[in-house]
Amino acid sequence: MPDRSIFTKKITSFYVCCPGNNYRAWVTLVFLLVLLWFFCVPVLAQFKITGSVSDSQTKKPIVAANILVKNTNKGAITDDNGGFILSLPAGNYQLIFSSVGYQPQTRSLTVNNDTHLPIALVQNNEQIEEVLIKGKAPDQNIKAIQMSSIQLDMLNIKKIPVVLGESDIIKVLSLQPGVSTVGEGAGGFNVRGGRVDQNLVLLDEIPLFNTSHLLGFFASVSPDAIQDVSLYKGGIPAQYGGRLSSLLTLKMRPGNFQKIKLAGGISPVSGRLLLDGPVLKDKLAFLVGGRVAYPNWVIKAFPGDNKNNRAFFYDFNSKISYKVNDKNFTSLTLYRSFDNFKFPEDTLYSWQSNAASWQWNSKLSEQLSFSVNAIHSNYSFGTEGLNPAYSFKLISDIRHQEIKTDIAFTPGIRHKINAGVSTIGYRVNPGELSPASPESNINPLKIETEYGTEQAAYLSGEWIIWPAVSLQMGLRYSWFKNKGAGQVNQYETNVPRSTETILDTLVFRKGQTIQTYAGWEPRLALRLGISSNTAIKLNYNRTRQYLHLISNTTAISPVDFWKVSDPFVPPQLADQAGLGIFRNFQDNTWETSVEVFYKDMQQLVEYKNGARLLLNPNIETDLLPGKGKAYGLELSAHKNAGRLTGQVSYTFSRSLVAVQTPYAIEQVNKGKYFPSTYDRPHNLALSGLYLLPKGWTFAANFVYTSGRPATYPDGKYILNEVPVVNYSRRNADRIPDYHRLDVSFTKDTRKTKVQERYNLWVVSFYNLYARKNPYSVYFTNDRSLTKAYQLSVFGTIIPSLTWNFYF
Amino acid sequence: MRLKYKIISFLVGFSIITACIEEVNLPIRNEEPQLVVEGLITNEKPPYSVRLTYTGTFLAGRIAPASLAVSGALVTITDNTGATATLKPVLQQPGVYRTTDTTFIGQVGRSYRLKIVTPAGKTYQSKPEILAPVPPIEKLTAAFKEIPDYSQPSGYQVMADTKDPGESENYYRWTAYGYSRREATGKPRGGSICCTNCWIPVYNNSINIFTDAQINGNWIKGQKVFFAPYYARGKLFVEVSQYSISRDAYQFWKRFQEQQSRVGSIFDPLPAPLEGNIVNAENPAELALGYFGASAVSRQRLTISGDTLVLFPDYYKEFIKPGDCRLAYPDASIYQPENWQ
């Protein structure tokens, strides 16, 4: 039992930073008590079947493989080390083992004492009948406690039609319910009415601070090296925190432990290569992959001055995996992404990510395993002004360094306990301006570097109360400290903050704590099995975010920078609850679900009208506190087997924001709630794959969404002898609806199922019926007449041909 | 940052090969009319004027229709010593009010407030606006700039140099106008042809502002202040005015500039009403649009001798209209403007 006084203190500290939220302390208390109960439950006496499921070739454990005991409603899902535990009374059984990308295997078993079963599954490379996008096991959506999550099947991602043939994980995710983007060419994605910076994107546990190439047209992680993509829109496991809205985990392939493989491809804008194989067979494997883009031939076709713009990007992935022994596994991941964009004789923009992580997984016993991760991630953005009289260099960057340990303990088949601690150090340079030559008239300016530490501890338990009911409770506590060296302004009270109302400036030494924030983050999930193919699930989670992307444009732009919480910017806070009904038909051929959610967000960062954000030493004078709410209904149906596979989903959701301040000049929309820029109420998506003879596959996507909110003028006047339009209500209008159909034909040259060298040709047509989808509507003065124009980015059909090879 | 503009021009470029920009017909939503105030007091000799209108809908024109003008308002300017001037309506220009007291002159260091009582009885007041000093324009230079599109005139880019004082935070605004020569085919009069060569006035309505935040105490060099179009051989005259403006005024015009440069990109600043420093005295939550400013002014003139320029002969043909040049071009005159050399 934890010491009571500490417990009370934590509750109090939580209460202090969130006055008026007393109920939250109660929720936390109840959570703690129930969690403790997990440790006190007696283990039931039955025969224990333990085992592990691994890949027959790579010997790597298969995570979340499904184990089904035939003619019973018993089953299990393998843990992070491929292990599973079943408990069965004496008797004869048939066990079915399955996992996406592997051939299912059936084993007969006579149970009369505790048994250990090592299972090796054979990869199913030619499994073209694979599901477009689906859960990991045929009935995982019914049997697992997790809801509001999406797993992408990487096998078929290349067949999904995309712009200019660049396979893109984020574009494919945006076909899913609850995931949207601001528009074509906008960076990042929005999950259930959350902002782009509220997604925790982890590549082998490395947080990525920018997920886009070429200003937002393409994703910065090449799908070739990725084995597993999971997005959690809600019910985020207690293990993860630090972002408000979602968790996206990208797992890199470990590399082939058996033989050297080369794969690659060429699309109209980039070329890719991926090499992996063993250094020591079955012991040490490597993977090296890269992608280099050549978009300039497209840009050169631009009319006018634009043809002189130049863009370039590349990304690089590498992983080394080492099997120390049966119980220990370690790997090192490296990632680099680079982009630049040049406007001739004017400005050169560049941005890059450099990241590495080291992981150690150890299985201490059948019940207990742990892992240690050391993570480094750096994202930087640079601008060079090329005009000689004002030549300059502007740099901003963020560094994230983290160590974390996680322990998984499975005392019995009905209990699973996870716990862990993590510590992160942040260093953020919001902007540093320096003259680039002696002739330059620019004065150097550096915005103070920000330092912060974020620590977290969590405990989470999953408990199968009886076969039809399972409960998962997690509790996470996080501490954030904004640290010196730094200066903090003191402002007059009862007037808007501005440089004129600074009373005093406090100076903090290096390492001195400037501000502390801390709080509980309870997570809860409940599953009620109604029948073997129907389940009801509930979840609730609270999340806290101490890191903010400062951006006051509709979509995030490449010059946006990050900021840590400080005395003026409290952490963002969200509470989300969801309820879902899941039902499968025809032996899991059809998966259907209905989910509803409600999300409440507090202490969002908003901006004054006309805020100056970049290189503002007193940025708090331009920031305002905002709050938001989002809610929605998500319907989805998947077909998982047969020649035709695919998904239909419909989402109705809203996302609203309000900025309430006591000062009129600071108010947005008079303090009332208004739609956020990514509020798109109706969202329909259809995607499908149809298998044709001779290795051909036909794939199609159709999407329909409401137009995003926009602010249209609602009055006109003359100022400075120029007609000016007035915008008095933010986001009161909407641009027209968006819909689009894409198709692709894929030719797989494999003649037999075991052929290892083959080609994959993909011909795709993006925006097949060439709809001029509005990207934005804007108003401009043509001489003295105000006219409205609609801009479409991909207003025509975009054909492309991509070649992928596997040697 | 011009990035957002650059990005949108890139996207527009992208969309020209892949897509398009289309004009769409969208009615402007009509909200309750808001008061718009535009006024300025300077350290130059009076009169000073203020324009009051309401927002509304109108199609075209650089002058708001008379129906939107605010007539019958009570308008006064008061300084921090208590001196007050009343502004009288100007008959020919509805909505414009002007000072008549010739002894009421703006002075550097004083602060000024505008007060308006509308015919409906609402009182609006501006925040006190300090009239800050302005350094002189040290030098004007001009460089010929060729426009590749031959239907547009090439011309001289006029640039100003100023020494920024290091001891204070300074904000600048420039305006300029000039006279260019322009030819027409003329009309026969007596035995000869008359009125082929005129002087035409040229203006620029764009907002040109600058902050010394990044260059405090240094030179402001080569600040582009005017583009003098070159239609015909001959001299060009340019006058540049340099204004001191307050930080609030700078922020207002910056927002004005931003809102005017909105191009429909998702990197655009969010649209916002251009509320300035004028507040309803009874209801501080109600703000008027526009700004009442106070500025010191320094002016300098530049004569550009365009005679030495050698351009290909057909260059000028594009800009010659038929008929009497005084009728072909607005406000044109065959006489050289007075007081210019």
PDB file of N, CA, C and O in Angstrom, chain A residues 185-224:
ATOM      1  N   GLY A 185      -2.432  18.419 -49.047  1.00  0.00           N
ATOM      2  CA  GLY A 185      -1.215  19.196 -48.900  1.00  0.00           C
ATOM      3  C   GLY A 185      -1.048  19.815 -47.536  1.00  0.00           C
ATOM      4  O   GLY A 185      -0.132  20.584 -47.309  1.00  0.00           O
ATOM      5  N   ALA A 186      -1.934  19.482 -46.591  1.00  0.00           N
ATOM      6  CA  ALA A 186      -1.772  19.978 -45.229  1.00  0.00           C
ATOM      7  C   ALA A 186      -1.012  18.940 -44.424  1.00  0.00           C
ATOM      8  O   ALA A 186      -1.271  17.758 -44.540  1.00  0.00           O
ATOM      9  N   GLY A 187      -0.074  19.388 -43.626  1.00  0.00           N
ATOM     10  CA  GLY A 187       0.735  18.460 -42.840  1.00  0.00           C
ATOM     11  C   GLY A 187      -0.040  17.881 -41.682  1.00  0.00           C
ATOM     12  O   GLY A 187      -0.963  18.488 -41.174  1.00  0.00           O
ATOM     13  N   GLY A 188       0.344  16.678 -41.270  1.00  0.00           N
ATOM     14  CA  GLY A 188      -0.234  16.072 -40.082  1.00  0.00           C
ATOM     15  C   GLY A 188      -1.653  15.596 -40.288  1.00  0.00           C
ATOM     16  O   GLY A 188      -2.154  15.529 -41.411  1.00  0.00           O
ATOM     17  N   PHE A 189      -2.302  15.229 -39.184  1.00  0.00           N
ATOM     18  CA  PHE A 189      -3.671  14.731 -39.240  1.00  0.00           C
ATOM     19  C   PHE A 189      -4.368  15.078 -37.941  1.00  0.00           C
ATOM     20  O   PHE A 189      -3.723  15.389 -36.946  1.00  0.00           O
ATOM     21  N   ASN A 190      -5.688  15.056 -37.983  1.00  0.00           N
ATOM     22  CA  ASN A 190      -6.488  15.395 -36.813  1.00  0.00           C
ATOM     23  C   ASN A 190      -7.285  14.174 -36.389  1.00  0.00           C
ATOM     24  O   ASN A 190      -7.913  13.536 -37.223  1.00  0.00           O
ATOM     25  N   VAL A 191      -7.235  13.867 -35.113  1.00  0.00           N
ATOM     26  CA  VAL A 191      -7.961  12.701 -34.618  1.00  0.00           C
ATOM     27  C   VAL A 191      -9.086  13.163 -33.699  1.00  0.00           C
ATOM     28  O   VAL A 191      -8.842  13.853 -32.712  1.00  0.00           O
ATOM     29  N   ARG A 192     -10.292  12.788 -34.042  1.00  0.00           N
ATOM     30  CA  ARG A 192     -11.484  13.088 -33.235  1.00  0.00           C
ATOM     31  C   ARG A 192     -11.483  14.530 -32.732  1.00  0.00           C
ATOM     32  O   ARG A 192     -11.594  14.783 -31.533  1.00  0.00           O
ATOM     33  N   GLY A 193     -11.351  15.462 -33.641  1.00  0.00           N
ATOM     34  CA  GLY A 193     -11.471  16.868 -33.281  1.00  0.00           C
ATOM     35  C   GLY A 193     -10.284  17.424 -32.515  1.00  0.00           C
ATOM     36  O   GLY A 193     -10.375  18.492 -31.924  1.00  0.00           O
ATOM     37  N   GLY A 194      -9.156  16.709 -32.526  1.00  0.00           N
ATOM     38  CA  GLY A 194      -7.959  17.207 -31.848  1.00  0.00           C
ATOM     39  C   GLY A 194      -7.027  17.872 -32.833  1.00  0.00           C
ATOM     40  O   GLY A 194      -7.184  17.737 -34.043  1.00  0.00           O
ATOM     41  N   ARG A 195      -6.056  18.585 -32.303  1.00  0.00           N
ATOM     42  CA  ARG A 195      -5.109  19.293 -33.167  1.00  0.00           C
ATOM     43  C   ARG A 195      -3.989  18.375 -33.627  1.00  0.00           C
ATOM     44  O   ARG A 195      -3.798  17.294 -33.070  1.00  0.00           O
ATOM     45  N   VAL A 196      -3.251  18.867 -34.598  1.00  0.00           N
ATOM     46  CA  VAL A 196      -2.164  18.073 -35.156  1.00  0.00           C
ATOM     47  C   VAL A 196      -1.082  17.791 -34.107  1.00  0.00           C
ATOM     48  O   VAL A 196      -0.527  16.700 -34.052  1.00  0.00           O
ATOM     49  N   ASP A 197      -0.800  18.771 -33.235  1.00  0.00           N
ATOM     50  CA  ASP A 197       0.266  18.548 -32.245  1.00  0.00           C
ATOM     51  C   ASP A 197      -0.194  17.673 -31.089  1.00  0.00           C
ATOM     52  O   ASP A 197       0.576  17.411 -30.180  1.00  0.00           O
ATOM     53  N   GLN A 198      -1.439  17.223 -31.117  1.00  0.00           N
ATOM     54  CA  GLN A 198      -1.931  16.385 -30.031  1.00  0.00           C
ATOM     55  C   GLN A 198      -1.820  14.897 -30.343  1.00  0.00           C
ATOM     56  O   GLN A 198      -2.379  14.075 -29.645  1.00  0.00           O
ATOM     57  N   ASN A 199      -1.107  14.568 -31.424  1.00  0.00           N
ATOM     58  CA  ASN A 199      -0.890  13.166 -31.760  1.00  0.00           C
ATOM     59  C   ASN A 199       0.520  12.777 -31.341  1.00  0.00           C
ATOM     60  O   ASN A 199       1.473  13.439 -31.722  1.00  0.00           O
ATOM     61  N   LEU A 200       0.624  11.715 -30.580  1.00  0.00           N
ATOM     62  CA  LEU A 200       1.941  11.198 -30.230  1.00  0.00           C
ATOM     63  C   LEU A 200       2.299  10.171 -31.295  1.00  0.00           C
ATOM     64  O   LEU A 200       1.684   9.110 -31.372  1.00  0.00           O
ATOM     65  N   VAL A 201       3.238  10.518 -32.161  1.00  0.00           N
ATOM     66  CA  VAL A 201       3.638   9.616 -33.241  1.00  0.00           C
ATOM     67  C   VAL A 201       4.965   8.984 -32.842  1.00  0.00           C
ATOM     68  O   VAL A 201       5.959   9.685 -32.674  1.00  0.00           O
ATOM     69  N   LEU A 202       4.959   7.679 -32.636  1.00  0.00           N
ATOM     70  CA  LEU A 202       6.156   6.993 -32.159  1.00  0.00           C
ATOM     71  C   LEU A 202       6.657   6.013 -33.204  1.00  0.00           C
ATOM     72  O   LEU A 202       5.943   5.090 -33.599  1.00  0.00           O
ATOM     73  N   LEU A 203       7.889   6.207 -33.636  1.00  0.00           N
ATOM     74  CA  LEU A 203       8.545   5.272 -34.547  1.00  0.00           C
ATOM     75  C   LEU A 203       9.522   4.485 -33.682  1.00  0.00           C
ATOM     76  O   LEU A 203      10.518   5.049 -33.223  1.00  0.00           O
ATOM     77  N   ASP A 204       9.253   3.234 -33.421  1.00  0.00           N
ATOM     78  CA  ASP A 204      10.038   2.442 -32.460  1.00  0.00           C
ATOM     79  C   ASP A 204      10.269   3.250 -31.187  1.00  0.00           C
ATOM     80  O   ASP A 204      11.403   3.415 -30.734  1.00  0.00           O
ATOM     81  N   GLU A 205       9.211   3.791 -30.651  1.00  0.00           N
ATOM     82  CA  GLU A 205       9.211   4.578 -29.408  1.00  0.00           C
ATOM     83  C   GLU A 205       9.820   5.968 -29.537  1.00  0.00           C
ATOM     84  O   GLU A 205       9.903   6.718 -28.575  1.00  0.00           O
ATOM     85  N   ILE A 206      10.255   6.360 -30.732  1.00  0.00           N
ATOM     86  CA  ILE A 206      10.832   7.687 -30.921  1.00  0.00           C
ATOM     87  C   ILE A 206       9.718   8.657 -31.297  1.00  0.00           C
ATOM     88  O   ILE A 206       9.027   8.440 -32.300  1.00  0.00           O
ATOM     89  N   PRO A 207       9.511   9.728 -30.542  1.00  0.00           N
ATOM     90  CA  PRO A 207       8.477  10.684 -30.949  1.00  0.00           C
ATOM     91  C   PRO A 207       8.931  11.495 -32.167  1.00  0.00           C
ATOM     92  O   PRO A 207      10.061  11.983 -32.211  1.00  0.00           O
ATOM     93  N   LEU A 208       8.063  11.620 -33.154  1.00  0.00           N
ATOM     94  CA  LEU A 208       8.378  12.426 -34.342  1.00  0.00           C
ATOM     95  C   LEU A 208       7.630  13.749 -34.222  1.00  0.00           C
ATOM     96  O   LEU A 208       6.443  13.772 -33.932  1.00  0.00           O
ATOM     97  N   PHE A 209       8.337  14.836 -34.452  1.00  0.00           N
ATOM     98  CA  PHE A 209       7.731  16.155 -34.279  1.00  0.00           C
ATOM     99  C   PHE A 209       7.203  16.730 -35.580  1.00  0.00           C
ATOM    100  O   PHE A 209       6.549  17.750 -35.591  1.00  0.00           O
ATOM    101  N   ASN A 210       7.538  16.098 -36.700  1.00  0.00           N
ATOM    102  CA  ASN A 210       6.977  16.525 -37.981  1.00  0.00           C
ATOM    103  C   ASN A 210       6.809  15.262 -38.817  1.00  0.00           C
ATOM    104  O   ASN A 210       7.748  14.500 -38.964  1.00  0.00           O
ATOM    105  N   THR A 211       5.619  15.046 -39.325  1.00  0.00           N
ATOM    106  CA  THR A 211       5.379  13.804 -40.059  1.00  0.00           C
ATOM    107  C   THR A 211       5.255  14.049 -41.556  1.00  0.00           C
ATOM    108  O   THR A 211       4.771  13.189 -42.272  1.00  0.00           O
ATOM    109  N   SER A 212       5.673  15.231 -42.035  1.00  0.00           N
ATOM    110  CA  SER A 212       5.436  15.553 -43.445  1.00  0.00           C
ATOM    111  C   SER A 212       6.708  15.816 -44.232  1.00  0.00           C
ATOM    112  O   SER A 212       7.689  16.306 -43.702  1.00  0.00           O
ATOM    113  N   HIS A 213       6.613  15.524 -45.515  1.00  0.00           N
ATOM    114  CA  HIS A 213       7.603  15.954 -46.497  1.00  0.00           C
ATOM    115  C   HIS A 213       6.933  16.974 -47.407  1.00  0.00           C
ATOM    116  O   HIS A 213       5.718  16.940 -47.577  1.00  0.00           O
ATOM    117  N   LEU A 214       7.722  17.800 -48.039  1.00  0.00           N
ATOM    118  CA  LEU A 214       7.260  18.734 -49.061  1.00  0.00           C
ATOM    119  C   LEU A 214       6.040  19.527 -48.580  1.00  0.00           C
ATOM    120  O   LEU A 214       4.965  19.458 -49.168  1.00  0.00           O
ATOM    121  N   LEU A 215       6.206  20.246 -47.497  1.00  0.00           N
ATOM    122  CA  LEU A 215       5.199  21.140 -46.934  1.00  0.00           C
ATOM    123  C   LEU A 215       3.923  20.434 -46.500  1.00  0.00           C
ATOM    124  O   LEU A 215       2.977  21.062 -46.085  1.00  0.00           O
ATOM    125  N   GLY A 216       3.875  19.115 -46.606  1.00  0.00           N
ATOM    126  CA  GLY A 216       2.673  18.411 -46.152  1.00  0.00           C
ATOM    127  C   GLY A 216       2.063  17.478 -47.193  1.00  0.00           C
ATOM    128  O   GLY A 216       1.073  16.840 -46.927  1.00  0.00           O
ATOM    129  N   PHE A 217       2.666  17.401 -48.379  1.00  0.00           N
ATOM    130  CA  PHE A 217       2.085  16.543 -49.418  1.00  0.00           C
ATOM    131  C   PHE A 217       2.292  15.056 -49.156  1.00  0.00           C
ATOM    132  O   PHE A 217       1.478  14.233 -49.536  1.00  0.00           O
ATOM    133  N   PHE A 218       3.417  14.716 -48.538  1.00  0.00           N
ATOM    134  CA  PHE A 218       3.723  13.302 -48.324  1.00  0.00           C
ATOM    135  C   PHE A 218       4.116  13.067 -46.874  1.00  0.00           C
ATOM    136  O   PHE A 218       4.563  13.983 -46.199  1.00  0.00           O
ATOM    137  N   ALA A 219       3.987  11.816 -46.418  1.00  0.00           N
ATOM    138  CA  ALA A 219       4.388  11.495 -45.045  1.00  0.00           C
ATOM    139  C   ALA A 219       5.893  11.246 -45.000  1.00  0.00           C
ATOM    140  O   ALA A 219       6.489  10.785 -45.972  1.00  0.00           O
ATOM    141  N   SER A 220       6.506  11.573 -43.856  1.00  0.00           N
ATOM    142  CA  SER A 220       7.968  11.522 -43.791  1.00  0.00           C
ATOM    143  C   SER A 220       8.520  10.153 -43.412  1.00  0.00           C
ATOM    144  O   SER A 220       9.712   9.995 -43.293  1.00  0.00           O
ATOM    145  N   VAL A 221       7.636   9.179 -43.197  1.00  0.00           N
ATOM    146  CA  VAL A 221       8.134   7.836 -42.908  1.00  0.00           C
ATOM    147  C   VAL A 221       7.763   6.941 -44.084  1.00  0.00           C
ATOM    148  O   VAL A 221       6.605   6.815 -44.435  1.00  0.00           O
ATOM    149  N   SER A 222       8.766   6.340 -44.683  1.00  0.00           N
ATOM    150  CA  SER A 222       8.519   5.477 -45.825  1.00  0.00           C
ATOM    151  C   SER A 222       7.921   4.161 -45.344  1.00  0.00           C
ATOM    152  O   SER A 222       8.440   3.545 -44.425  1.00  0.00           O
ATOM    153  N   PRO A 223       6.809   3.734 -45.939  1.00  0.00           N
ATOM    154  CA  PRO A 223       6.138   2.532 -45.409  1.00  0.00           C
ATOM    155  C   PRO A 223       6.937   1.242 -45.602  1.00  0.00           C
ATOM    156  O   PRO A 223       6.657   0.254 -44.947  1.00  0.00           O
ATOM    157  N   ASP A 224       7.943   1.251 -46.478  1.00  0.00           N
ATOM    158  CA  ASP A 224       8.701   0.019 -46.751  1.00  0.00           C
ATOM    159  C   ASP A 224       9.283  -0.627 -45.502  1.00  0.00           C
ATOM    160  O   ASP A 224       9.312  -1.837 -45.371  1.00  0.00           O
TER     161      ASP A 224
END
